[in-house]
Amino acid sequence: MSPVRVDDAHGGSFVKVFGLAASKFPGCGRFSPGYTERVPPVDNYLVCASQRSGSTLLVESLAATGVAGTPEEFFQEFPSSSHSPQPREWFADVDDPQILDLLAEVDDGVVDGRTFAQWRADVLAEGRSANGVWGGKLMWNQTPLLITRARIGSGSLRAAIRALLGSDPLYVHVYREDVVPQAVSMWRAVQTRVWRHDGGQDADTAVYHAEGIAHLARILLQQERSWRDWFVAEGIEPLEIEFAELTKDPSGTTARVLSALGQDPTLAPPPPLKPQSDARSKEWVERYRDDAVRNGYPQ
């Protein structure tokens, strides 16, 4: 049987479960058959991830519901350039011309002169849906930018998040167990500057380079370790979502997040993105694994 959700007059939800164990409906506590428990609405949530972890699939699915904010990467742009990290900036400590020649030159951009108050107002307005729920996405490499924007002298990420949102959000941790396909996907993306597919055909001129992939794998592994260490240090238990689970059942995974937000899980849409992995990615993954064994690259 399926859970039945009923809105109450206070903006919350009741979820009535008939014959379901709690583990079958995450985020709603423990249930006995026929038991009804109120799921309080959540005003804010933050998706914590690393690049190519599947987080875009999740946030676009959530945005499509119309009740889970408009989660974007609001924290990726450097105030000095108004750009997110550019391809060569991911390789700032690399001097191999064979790698750098595959990546676009850095564009200086323009300075973003907004004050914290102006920037905060923009972020909150852009990330909120009509029902008042705000959503955003934060990569670990973007955390210094958020702290700088919030002007938190202590350097505390949690203080910066609270300064932005006014309180702690629901933390949603999206991660990928296998870093090799993640790094391969990112290596292709930094070369082509295509970070998402909309169903069209892209001219992919990316070139395989084992050391380029290894460099990104190290970054991605460090980001994931940093998230996990931070959650432990702060005593935070995020809602955990692994890439394989998400890509196997995007609608079901989105429904799980909606339930945790106190929203209607039946609003979860079909997947909005074309899968980015293809035969070339799979070939590169196997090729890199062989190179990693020979050369001691991370995997």
PDB file of C-alpha atoms in Angstrom:
ATOM      1  CA  MET A   1       0.000   0.000   0.000  1.00  0.00           C
ATOM      2  CA  SER A   2       1.087   3.591  -0.564  1.00  0.00           C
ATOM      3  CA  PRO A   3       1.294   6.363   2.041  1.00  0.00           C
ATOM      4  CA  VAL A   4      -1.446   8.962   1.991  1.00  0.00           C
ATOM      5  CA  ARG A   5      -0.435  12.571   2.594  1.00  0.00           C
ATOM      6  CA  VAL A   6      -2.896  15.135   3.936  1.00  0.00           C
ATOM      7  CA  ASP A   7      -2.058  18.837   4.318  1.00  0.00           C
ATOM      8  CA  ASP A   8      -3.073  20.513   7.543  1.00  0.00           C
ATOM      9  CA  ALA A   9      -4.079  24.088   8.196  1.00  0.00           C
ATOM     10  CA  HIS A  10      -0.637  25.005   9.537  1.00  0.00           C
ATOM     11  CA  GLY A  11       1.389  24.241   6.437  1.00  0.00           C
ATOM     12  CA  GLY A  12       2.525  20.833   7.627  1.00  0.00           C
ATOM     13  CA  SER A  13       1.660  17.368   6.417  1.00  0.00           C
ATOM     14  CA  PHE A  14       0.230  14.195   7.828  1.00  0.00           C
ATOM     15  CA  VAL A  15       1.387  10.932   6.309  1.00  0.00           C
ATOM     16  CA  LYS A  16      -0.895   7.996   6.902  1.00  0.00           C
ATOM     17  CA  VAL A  17       0.704   4.631   6.267  1.00  0.00           C
ATOM     18  CA  PHE A  18      -1.229   1.407   5.906  1.00  0.00           C
ATOM     19  CA  GLY A  19       0.803  -1.736   6.389  1.00  0.00           C
ATOM     20  CA  LEU A  20       4.189  -0.071   5.817  1.00  0.00           C
ATOM     21  CA  ALA A  21       7.326  -0.428   7.893  1.00  0.00           C
ATOM     22  CA  ALA A  22       9.186   2.787   8.626  1.00  0.00           C
ATOM     23  CA  SER A  23      12.107   1.722   6.448  1.00  0.00           C
ATOM     24  CA  LYS A  24       9.815   1.692   3.423  1.00  0.00           C
ATOM     25  CA  PHE A  25       9.039   5.374   3.770  1.00  0.00           C
ATOM     26  CA  PRO A  26      12.209   7.235   4.841  1.00  0.00           C
ATOM     27  CA  GLY A  27      11.970  10.568   6.564  1.00  0.00           C
ATOM     28  CA  CYS A  28       8.658   9.908   8.265  1.00  0.00           C
ATOM     29  CA  GLY A  29       9.684   8.266  11.515  1.00  0.00           C
ATOM     30  CA  ARG A  30       8.492   4.857  12.653  1.00  0.00           C
ATOM     31  CA  PHE A  31       4.970   3.772  11.871  1.00  0.00           C
ATOM     32  CA  SER A  32       2.517   1.126  12.914  1.00  0.00           C
ATOM     33  CA  PRO A  33      -0.187   0.173  10.402  1.00  0.00           C
ATOM     34  CA  GLY A  34      -2.800   2.909  10.273  1.00  0.00           C
ATOM     35  CA  TYR A  35      -0.705   5.265  12.415  1.00  0.00           C
ATOM     36  CA  THR A  36      -0.626   8.953  11.457  1.00  0.00           C
ATOM     37  CA  GLU A  37       2.308  11.236  12.235  1.00  0.00           C
ATOM     38  CA  ARG A  38       2.801  14.888  11.371  1.00  0.00           C
ATOM     39  CA  VAL A  39       5.763  15.669   9.129  1.00  0.00           C
ATOM     40  CA  PRO A  40       6.679  19.302   9.830  1.00  0.00           C
ATOM     41  CA  PRO A  41       7.436  21.389   6.756  1.00  0.00           C
ATOM     42  CA  VAL A  42      11.063  22.296   6.106  1.00  0.00           C
ATOM     43  CA  ASP A  43      11.723  25.872   4.989  1.00  0.00           C
ATOM     44  CA  ASN A  44      15.266  25.405   3.662  1.00  0.00           C
ATOM     45  CA  TYR A  45      17.445  22.582   2.387  1.00  0.00           C
ATOM     46  CA  LEU A  46      20.985  22.436   1.051  1.00  0.00           C
ATOM     47  CA  VAL A  47      22.307  19.769  -1.292  1.00  0.00           C
ATOM     48  CA  CYS A  48      25.960  19.089  -0.392  1.00  0.00           C
ATOM     49  CA  ALA A  49      27.955  17.390  -3.116  1.00  0.00           C
ATOM     50  CA  SER A  50      30.965  17.307  -5.412  1.00  0.00           C
ATOM     51  CA  GLN A  51      31.026  17.760  -9.169  1.00  0.00           C
ATOM     52  CA  ARG A  52      29.564  14.974 -11.360  1.00  0.00           C
ATOM     53  CA  SER A  53      27.983  13.226  -8.383  1.00  0.00           C
ATOM     54  CA  GLY A  54      24.448  13.299  -9.791  1.00  0.00           C
ATOM     55  CA  SER A  55      23.433  16.385  -7.835  1.00  0.00           C
ATOM     56  CA  THR A  56      22.178  18.209 -10.947  1.00  0.00           C
ATOM     57  CA  LEU A  57      19.778  15.368 -11.699  1.00  0.00           C
ATOM     58  CA  LEU A  58      18.420  15.614  -8.164  1.00  0.00           C
ATOM     59  CA  VAL A  59      18.047  19.393  -7.945  1.00  0.00           C
ATOM     60  CA  GLU A  60      16.414  19.665 -11.368  1.00  0.00           C
ATOM     61  CA  SER A  61      13.960  16.949 -10.367  1.00  0.00           C
ATOM     62  CA  LEU A  62      13.196  18.812  -7.146  1.00  0.00           C
ATOM     63  CA  ALA A  63      12.793  22.134  -8.956  1.00  0.00           C
ATOM     64  CA  ALA A  64      10.351  20.536 -11.396  1.00  0.00           C
ATOM     65  CA  THR A  65       7.951  19.732  -8.547  1.00  0.00           C
ATOM     66  CA  GLY A  66       7.208  23.416  -7.950  1.00  0.00           C
ATOM     67  CA  VAL A  67       7.190  22.870  -4.168  1.00  0.00           C
ATOM     68  CA  ALA A  68      10.890  22.302  -3.386  1.00  0.00           C
ATOM     69  CA  GLY A  69      12.457  25.634  -4.185  1.00  0.00           C
ATOM     70  CA  THR A  70      14.638  26.382  -7.195  1.00  0.00           C
ATOM     71  CA  PRO A  71      17.931  24.830  -6.083  1.00  0.00           C
ATOM     72  CA  GLU A  72      20.919  26.177  -7.983  1.00  0.00           C
ATOM     73  CA  GLU A  73      24.668  26.481  -7.370  1.00  0.00           C
ATOM     74  CA  PHE A  74      24.429  29.948  -5.872  1.00  0.00           C
ATOM     75  CA  PHE A  75      27.923  29.747  -4.373  1.00  0.00           C
ATOM     76  CA  GLN A  76      30.087  28.853  -7.359  1.00  0.00           C
ATOM     77  CA  GLU A  77      31.008  32.297  -8.707  1.00  0.00           C
ATOM     78  CA  PHE A  78      34.117  34.183  -7.641  1.00  0.00           C
ATOM     79  CA  PRO A  79      33.238  37.809  -6.753  1.00  0.00           C
ATOM     80  CA  SER A  80      36.436  38.875  -8.537  1.00  0.00           C
ATOM     81  CA  SER A  81      35.262  37.542 -11.912  1.00  0.00           C
ATOM     82  CA  SER A  82      31.573  36.583 -11.606  1.00  0.00           C
ATOM     83  CA  HIS A  83      32.664  33.219 -13.041  1.00  0.00           C
ATOM     84  CA  SER A  84      32.556  29.746 -11.585  1.00  0.00           C
ATOM     85  CA  PRO A  85      35.922  27.928 -11.619  1.00  0.00           C
ATOM     86  CA  GLN A  86      37.131  27.791 -15.207  1.00  0.00           C
ATOM     87  CA  PRO A  87      38.799  24.717 -16.729  1.00  0.00           C
ATOM     88  CA  ARG A  88      42.400  25.807 -16.125  1.00  0.00           C
ATOM     89  CA  GLU A  89      41.576  26.923 -12.582  1.00  0.00           C
ATOM     90  CA  TRP A  90      40.902  23.275 -11.702  1.00  0.00           C
ATOM     91  CA  PHE A  91      44.527  22.660 -12.761  1.00  0.00           C
ATOM     92  CA  ALA A  92      46.158  25.701 -11.162  1.00  0.00           C
ATOM     93  CA  ASP A  93      49.009  23.606  -9.734  1.00  0.00           C
ATOM     94  CA  VAL A  94      49.576  21.613 -12.946  1.00  0.00           C
ATOM     95  CA  ASP A  95      52.231  22.678 -15.466  1.00  0.00           C
ATOM     96  CA  ASP A  96      51.927  19.829 -17.967  1.00  0.00           C
ATOM     97  CA  PRO A  97      51.346  21.519 -21.361  1.00  0.00           C
ATOM     98  CA  GLN A  98      49.685  18.369 -22.717  1.00  0.00           C
ATOM     99  CA  ILE A  99      46.929  18.883 -20.150  1.00  0.00           C
ATOM    100  CA  LEU A 100      46.736  22.676 -20.217  1.00  0.00           C
ATOM    101  CA  ASP A 101      46.576  22.823 -24.018  1.00  0.00           C
ATOM    102  CA  LEU A 102      43.309  20.869 -23.846  1.00  0.00           C
ATOM    103  CA  LEU A 103      41.692  23.495 -21.602  1.00  0.00           C
ATOM    104  CA  ALA A 104      40.302  26.936 -22.401  1.00  0.00           C
ATOM    105  CA  GLU A 105      42.193  30.049 -21.339  1.00  0.00           C
ATOM    106  CA  VAL A 106      40.990  31.873 -18.219  1.00  0.00           C
ATOM    107  CA  ASP A 107      38.594  34.771 -18.807  1.00  0.00           C
ATOM    108  CA  ASP A 108      39.071  37.677 -16.373  1.00  0.00           C
ATOM    109  CA  GLY A 109      35.332  38.385 -16.212  1.00  0.00           C
ATOM    110  CA  VAL A 110      33.868  41.309 -14.269  1.00  0.00           C
ATOM    111  CA  VAL A 111      33.812  42.106 -10.560  1.00  0.00           C
ATOM    112  CA  ASP A 112      30.601  41.373  -8.661  1.00  0.00           C
ATOM    113  CA  GLY A 113      30.261  44.392  -6.381  1.00  0.00           C
ATOM    114  CA  ARG A 114      27.137  43.345  -4.511  1.00  0.00           C
ATOM    115  CA  THR A 115      27.156  43.659  -0.733  1.00  0.00           C
ATOM    116  CA  PHE A 116      26.375  40.597   1.369  1.00  0.00           C
ATOM    117  CA  ALA A 117      22.866  41.949   1.989  1.00  0.00           C
ATOM    118  CA  GLN A 118      22.236  42.399  -1.741  1.00  0.00           C
ATOM    119  CA  TRP A 119      23.725  39.030  -2.633  1.00  0.00           C
ATOM    120  CA  ARG A 120      21.773  37.288   0.154  1.00  0.00           C
ATOM    121  CA  ALA A 121      18.487  38.841  -0.978  1.00  0.00           C
ATOM    122  CA  ASP A 122      19.133  37.680  -4.540  1.00  0.00           C
ATOM    123  CA  VAL A 123      20.049  34.141  -3.488  1.00  0.00           C
ATOM    124  CA  LEU A 124      17.014  33.765  -1.243  1.00  0.00           C
ATOM    125  CA  ALA A 125      14.646  35.128  -3.890  1.00  0.00           C
ATOM    126  CA  GLU A 126      16.076  32.994  -6.683  1.00  0.00           C
ATOM    127  CA  GLY A 127      16.059  29.779  -4.660  1.00  0.00           C
ATOM    128  CA  ARG A 128      12.560  29.969  -3.201  1.00  0.00           C
ATOM    129  CA  SER A 129       9.402  28.466  -4.670  1.00  0.00           C
ATOM    130  CA  ALA A 130       5.937  29.979  -4.257  1.00  0.00           C
ATOM    131  CA  ASN A 131       5.224  27.892  -1.147  1.00  0.00           C
ATOM    132  CA  GLY A 132       8.226  29.417   0.674  1.00  0.00           C
ATOM    133  CA  VAL A 133      10.637  26.476   0.425  1.00  0.00           C
ATOM    134  CA  TRP A 134      14.228  27.440  -0.452  1.00  0.00           C
ATOM    135  CA  GLY A 135      16.745  25.060  -2.000  1.00  0.00           C
ATOM    136  CA  GLY A 136      20.398  25.397  -2.930  1.00  0.00           C
ATOM    137  CA  LYS A 137      23.416  23.315  -3.873  1.00  0.00           C
ATOM    138  CA  LEU A 138      26.909  23.633  -2.422  1.00  0.00           C
ATOM    139  CA  MET A 139      30.094  21.893  -3.557  1.00  0.00           C
ATOM    140  CA  TRP A 140      32.917  21.590  -1.047  1.00  0.00           C
ATOM    141  CA  ASN A 141      35.279  23.687  -3.173  1.00  0.00           C
ATOM    142  CA  GLN A 142      32.685  26.499  -2.981  1.00  0.00           C
ATOM    143  CA  THR A 143      32.605  26.647   0.820  1.00  0.00           C
ATOM    144  CA  PRO A 144      35.356  29.320   1.069  1.00  0.00           C
ATOM    145  CA  LEU A 145      33.347  31.498  -1.327  1.00  0.00           C
ATOM    146  CA  LEU A 146      30.252  31.200   0.864  1.00  0.00           C
ATOM    147  CA  ILE A 147      32.255  32.025   3.994  1.00  0.00           C
ATOM    148  CA  THR A 148      33.827  35.022   2.254  1.00  0.00           C
ATOM    149  CA  ARG A 149      30.469  36.254   0.987  1.00  0.00           C
ATOM    150  CA  ALA A 150      28.941  35.964   4.443  1.00  0.00           C
ATOM    151  CA  ARG A 151      31.937  37.786   5.953  1.00  0.00           C
ATOM    152  CA  ILE A 152      32.279  35.214   8.728  1.00  0.00           C
ATOM    153  CA  GLY A 153      35.503  36.138  10.489  1.00  0.00           C
ATOM    154  CA  SER A 154      35.656  32.804  12.307  1.00  0.00           C
ATOM    155  CA  GLY A 155      35.781  30.936   9.010  1.00  0.00           C
ATOM    156  CA  SER A 156      32.907  28.723  10.157  1.00  0.00           C
ATOM    157  CA  LEU A 157      30.940  27.168   7.309  1.00  0.00           C
ATOM    158  CA  ARG A 158      27.959  26.458   9.531  1.00  0.00           C
ATOM    159  CA  ALA A 159      27.896  30.072  10.726  1.00  0.00           C
ATOM    160  CA  ALA A 160      27.969  31.219   7.092  1.00  0.00           C
ATOM    161  CA  ILE A 161      25.038  28.946   6.217  1.00  0.00           C
ATOM    162  CA  ARG A 162      23.075  30.224   9.201  1.00  0.00           C
ATOM    163  CA  ALA A 163      23.899  33.828   8.268  1.00  0.00           C
ATOM    164  CA  LEU A 164      22.466  33.173   4.825  1.00  0.00           C
ATOM    165  CA  LEU A 165      19.376  31.171   5.786  1.00  0.00           C
ATOM    166  CA  GLY A 166      18.728  32.292   9.353  1.00  0.00           C
ATOM    167  CA  SER A 167      18.864  28.727  10.693  1.00  0.00           C
ATOM    168  CA  ASP A 168      20.118  25.254   9.836  1.00  0.00           C
ATOM    169  CA  PRO A 169      18.646  23.746   6.667  1.00  0.00           C
ATOM    170  CA  LEU A 170      17.929  20.124   5.939  1.00  0.00           C
ATOM    171  CA  TYR A 171      21.261  18.802   4.657  1.00  0.00           C
ATOM    172  CA  VAL A 172      21.086  16.431   1.682  1.00  0.00           C
ATOM    173  CA  HIS A 173      24.380  14.696   0.909  1.00  0.00           C
ATOM    174  CA  VAL A 174      24.748  13.440  -2.670  1.00  0.00           C
ATOM    175  CA  TYR A 175      27.838  11.338  -3.305  1.00  0.00           C
ATOM    176  CA  ARG A 176      29.303   8.811  -5.712  1.00  0.00           C
ATOM    177  CA  GLU A 177      30.966   5.667  -4.402  1.00  0.00           C
ATOM    178  CA  ASP A 178      33.092   5.122  -7.518  1.00  0.00           C
ATOM    179  CA  VAL A 179      35.336   8.117  -8.173  1.00  0.00           C
ATOM    180  CA  VAL A 180      36.669   6.856 -11.520  1.00  0.00           C
ATOM    181  CA  PRO A 181      33.545   7.452 -13.654  1.00  0.00           C
ATOM    182  CA  GLN A 182      33.003  10.658 -11.699  1.00  0.00           C
ATOM    183  CA  ALA A 183      36.480  11.943 -12.593  1.00  0.00           C
ATOM    184  CA  VAL A 184      36.133  10.797 -16.209  1.00  0.00           C
ATOM    185  CA  SER A 185      32.851  12.689 -16.477  1.00  0.00           C
ATOM    186  CA  MET A 186      34.432  15.803 -15.010  1.00  0.00           C
ATOM    187  CA  TRP A 187      37.476  15.560 -17.297  1.00  0.00           C
ATOM    188  CA  ARG A 188      35.181  15.515 -20.323  1.00  0.00           C
ATOM    189  CA  ALA A 189      33.146  18.410 -18.936  1.00  0.00           C
ATOM    190  CA  VAL A 190      36.106  20.707 -18.249  1.00  0.00           C
ATOM    191  CA  GLN A 191      37.326  20.196 -21.813  1.00  0.00           C
ATOM    192  CA  THR A 192      33.978  20.691 -23.554  1.00  0.00           C
ATOM    193  CA  ARG A 193      32.469  23.065 -20.950  1.00  0.00           C
ATOM    194  CA  VAL A 194      29.242  21.075 -21.283  1.00  0.00           C
ATOM    195  CA  TRP A 195      28.025  20.346 -17.754  1.00  0.00           C
ATOM    196  CA  ARG A 196      24.519  19.121 -18.516  1.00  0.00           C
ATOM    197  CA  HIS A 197      22.621  17.513 -21.378  1.00  0.00           C
ATOM    198  CA  ASP A 198      19.215  18.751 -22.515  1.00  0.00           C
ATOM    199  CA  GLY A 199      18.610  15.879 -24.895  1.00  0.00           C
ATOM    200  CA  GLY A 200      20.412  17.401 -27.896  1.00  0.00           C
ATOM    201  CA  GLN A 201      23.532  16.165 -29.633  1.00  0.00           C
ATOM    202  CA  ASP A 202      26.817  17.736 -28.543  1.00  0.00           C
ATOM    203  CA  ALA A 203      30.035  17.768 -30.519  1.00  0.00           C
ATOM    204  CA  ASP A 204      32.359  16.204 -27.937  1.00  0.00           C
ATOM    205  CA  THR A 205      36.001  16.835 -28.801  1.00  0.00           C
ATOM    206  CA  ALA A 206      37.349  15.738 -25.416  1.00  0.00           C
ATOM    207  CA  VAL A 207      40.646  13.835 -25.388  1.00  0.00           C
ATOM    208  CA  TYR A 208      41.623  11.078 -22.952  1.00  0.00           C
ATOM    209  CA  HIS A 209      44.473  11.934 -20.592  1.00  0.00           C
ATOM    210  CA  ALA A 210      45.123   9.669 -17.611  1.00  0.00           C
ATOM    211  CA  GLU A 211      46.949  12.274 -15.524  1.00  0.00           C
ATOM    212  CA  GLY A 212      44.210  14.832 -16.128  1.00  0.00           C
ATOM    213  CA  ILE A 213      41.634  12.347 -14.841  1.00  0.00           C
ATOM    214  CA  ALA A 214      43.870  11.387 -11.899  1.00  0.00           C
ATOM    215  CA  HIS A 215      44.234  15.039 -10.898  1.00  0.00           C
ATOM    216  CA  LEU A 216      40.457  15.473 -10.796  1.00  0.00           C
ATOM    217  CA  ALA A 217      39.995  12.171  -8.959  1.00  0.00           C
ATOM    218  CA  ARG A 218      42.244  13.466  -6.160  1.00  0.00           C
ATOM    219  CA  ILE A 219      40.196  16.660  -5.925  1.00  0.00           C
ATOM    220  CA  LEU A 220      36.889  14.782  -5.849  1.00  0.00           C
ATOM    221  CA  LEU A 221      38.095  12.311  -3.219  1.00  0.00           C
ATOM    222  CA  GLN A 222      39.295  15.176  -1.031  1.00  0.00           C
ATOM    223  CA  GLN A 223      35.984  16.985  -1.400  1.00  0.00           C
ATOM    224  CA  GLU A 224      34.064  13.893  -0.322  1.00  0.00           C
ATOM    225  CA  ARG A 225      36.356  13.343   2.679  1.00  0.00           C
ATOM    226  CA  SER A 226      35.900  16.998   3.649  1.00  0.00           C
ATOM    227  CA  TRP A 227      32.109  16.755   3.561  1.00  0.00           C
ATOM    228  CA  ARG A 228      32.099  13.609   5.675  1.00  0.00           C
ATOM    229  CA  ASP A 229      34.563  15.062   8.193  1.00  0.00           C
ATOM    230  CA  TRP A 230      32.488  18.250   8.435  1.00  0.00           C
ATOM    231  CA  PHE A 231      29.232  16.394   9.024  1.00  0.00           C
ATOM    232  CA  VAL A 232      30.857  14.412  11.843  1.00  0.00           C
ATOM    233  CA  ALA A 233      32.495  17.483  13.401  1.00  0.00           C
ATOM    234  CA  GLU A 234      29.199  19.390  13.357  1.00  0.00           C
ATOM    235  CA  GLY A 235      27.066  16.475  14.543  1.00  0.00           C
ATOM    236  CA  ILE A 236      24.972  16.619  11.372  1.00  0.00           C
ATOM    237  CA  GLU A 237      23.190  13.541  10.028  1.00  0.00           C
ATOM    238  CA  PRO A 238      22.345  14.451   6.427  1.00  0.00           C
ATOM    239  CA  LEU A 239      19.873  12.713   4.185  1.00  0.00           C
ATOM    240  CA  GLU A 240      22.237  10.450   2.213  1.00  0.00           C
ATOM    241  CA  ILE A 241      21.781   9.831  -1.519  1.00  0.00           C
ATOM    242  CA  GLU A 242      24.235   7.737  -3.533  1.00  0.00           C
ATOM    243  CA  PHE A 243      24.677   8.165  -7.286  1.00  0.00           C
ATOM    244  CA  ALA A 244      23.657   4.611  -8.218  1.00  0.00           C
ATOM    245  CA  GLU A 245      20.434   4.875  -6.219  1.00  0.00           C
ATOM    246  CA  LEU A 246      19.662   8.255  -7.765  1.00  0.00           C
ATOM    247  CA  THR A 247      20.284   7.253 -11.376  1.00  0.00           C
ATOM    248  CA  LYS A 248      18.458   3.937 -11.024  1.00  0.00           C
ATOM    249  CA  ASP A 249      15.325   5.563  -9.616  1.00  0.00           C
ATOM    250  CA  PRO A 250      15.379   9.370  -9.932  1.00  0.00           C
ATOM    251  CA  SER A 251      11.675   9.732  -9.225  1.00  0.00           C
ATOM    252  CA  GLY A 252      11.766   7.520  -6.146  1.00  0.00           C
ATOM    253  CA  THR A 253      14.826   9.309  -4.795  1.00  0.00           C
ATOM    254  CA  THR A 254      13.220  12.702  -5.396  1.00  0.00           C
ATOM    255  CA  ALA A 255      10.116  11.465  -3.592  1.00  0.00           C
ATOM    256  CA  ARG A 256      12.287  10.538  -0.600  1.00  0.00           C
ATOM    257  CA  VAL A 257      13.626  14.099  -0.402  1.00  0.00           C
ATOM    258  CA  LEU A 258      10.117  15.535  -0.791  1.00  0.00           C
ATOM    259  CA  SER A 259       8.969  13.381   2.121  1.00  0.00           C
ATOM    260  CA  ALA A 260      11.820  14.687   4.270  1.00  0.00           C
ATOM    261  CA  LEU A 261      10.761  18.236   3.355  1.00  0.00           C
ATOM    262  CA  GLY A 262       7.168  17.558   4.392  1.00  0.00           C
ATOM    263  CA  GLN A 263       5.994  17.833   0.794  1.00  0.00           C
ATOM    264  CA  ASP A 264       3.907  15.509  -1.352  1.00  0.00           C
ATOM    265  CA  PRO A 265       6.177  12.690  -2.624  1.00  0.00           C
ATOM    266  CA  THR A 266       3.800  11.932  -5.493  1.00  0.00           C
ATOM    267  CA  LEU A 267       4.907  15.211  -7.128  1.00  0.00           C
ATOM    268  CA  ALA A 268       8.260  13.657  -8.066  1.00  0.00           C
ATOM    269  CA  PRO A 269       8.613  13.999 -11.862  1.00  0.00           C
ATOM    270  CA  PRO A 270      10.191  11.765 -14.509  1.00  0.00           C
ATOM    271  CA  PRO A 271      13.943  12.328 -14.934  1.00  0.00           C
ATOM    272  CA  PRO A 272      14.606  15.698 -16.643  1.00  0.00           C
ATOM    273  CA  LEU A 273      18.134  14.959 -17.882  1.00  0.00           C
ATOM    274  CA  LYS A 274      19.615  12.731 -20.552  1.00  0.00           C
ATOM    275  CA  PRO A 275      22.211  10.378 -18.995  1.00  0.00           C
ATOM    276  CA  GLN A 276      25.683  11.782 -19.655  1.00  0.00           C
ATOM    277  CA  SER A 277      27.553   8.493 -19.488  1.00  0.00           C
ATOM    278  CA  ASP A 278      28.043   6.825 -22.884  1.00  0.00           C
ATOM    279  CA  ALA A 279      30.238   4.280 -24.629  1.00  0.00           C
ATOM    280  CA  ARG A 280      33.205   6.648 -24.675  1.00  0.00           C
ATOM    281  CA  SER A 281      32.961   7.309 -20.928  1.00  0.00           C
ATOM    282  CA  LYS A 282      32.768   3.584 -20.216  1.00  0.00           C
ATOM    283  CA  GLU A 283      35.789   2.946 -22.440  1.00  0.00           C
ATOM    284  CA  TRP A 284      37.761   5.695 -20.683  1.00  0.00           C
ATOM    285  CA  VAL A 285      36.817   4.318 -17.261  1.00  0.00           C
ATOM    286  CA  GLU A 286      38.259   0.906 -18.119  1.00  0.00           C
ATOM    287  CA  ARG A 287      41.316   2.459 -19.752  1.00  0.00           C
ATOM    288  CA  TYR A 288      41.953   4.642 -16.705  1.00  0.00           C
ATOM    289  CA  ARG A 289      41.610   1.700 -14.307  1.00  0.00           C
ATOM    290  CA  ASP A 290      44.403  -0.070 -16.206  1.00  0.00           C
ATOM    291  CA  ASP A 291      46.537   3.086 -16.156  1.00  0.00           C
ATOM    292  CA  ALA A 292      45.829   3.554 -12.444  1.00  0.00           C
ATOM    293  CA  VAL A 293      47.121   0.078 -11.603  1.00  0.00           C
ATOM    294  CA  ARG A 294      50.326   0.691 -13.554  1.00  0.00           C
ATOM    295  CA  ASN A 295      50.956   4.230 -12.324  1.00  0.00           C
ATOM    296  CA  GLY A 296      49.426   4.351  -8.844  1.00  0.00           C
ATOM    297  CA  TYR A 297      46.664   6.803  -9.746  1.00  0.00           C
ATOM    298  CA  PRO A 298      43.692   7.140  -7.358  1.00  0.00           C
ATOM    299  CA  GLN A 299      40.635   4.999  -7.964  1.00  0.00           C
TER     300      GLN A 299
END
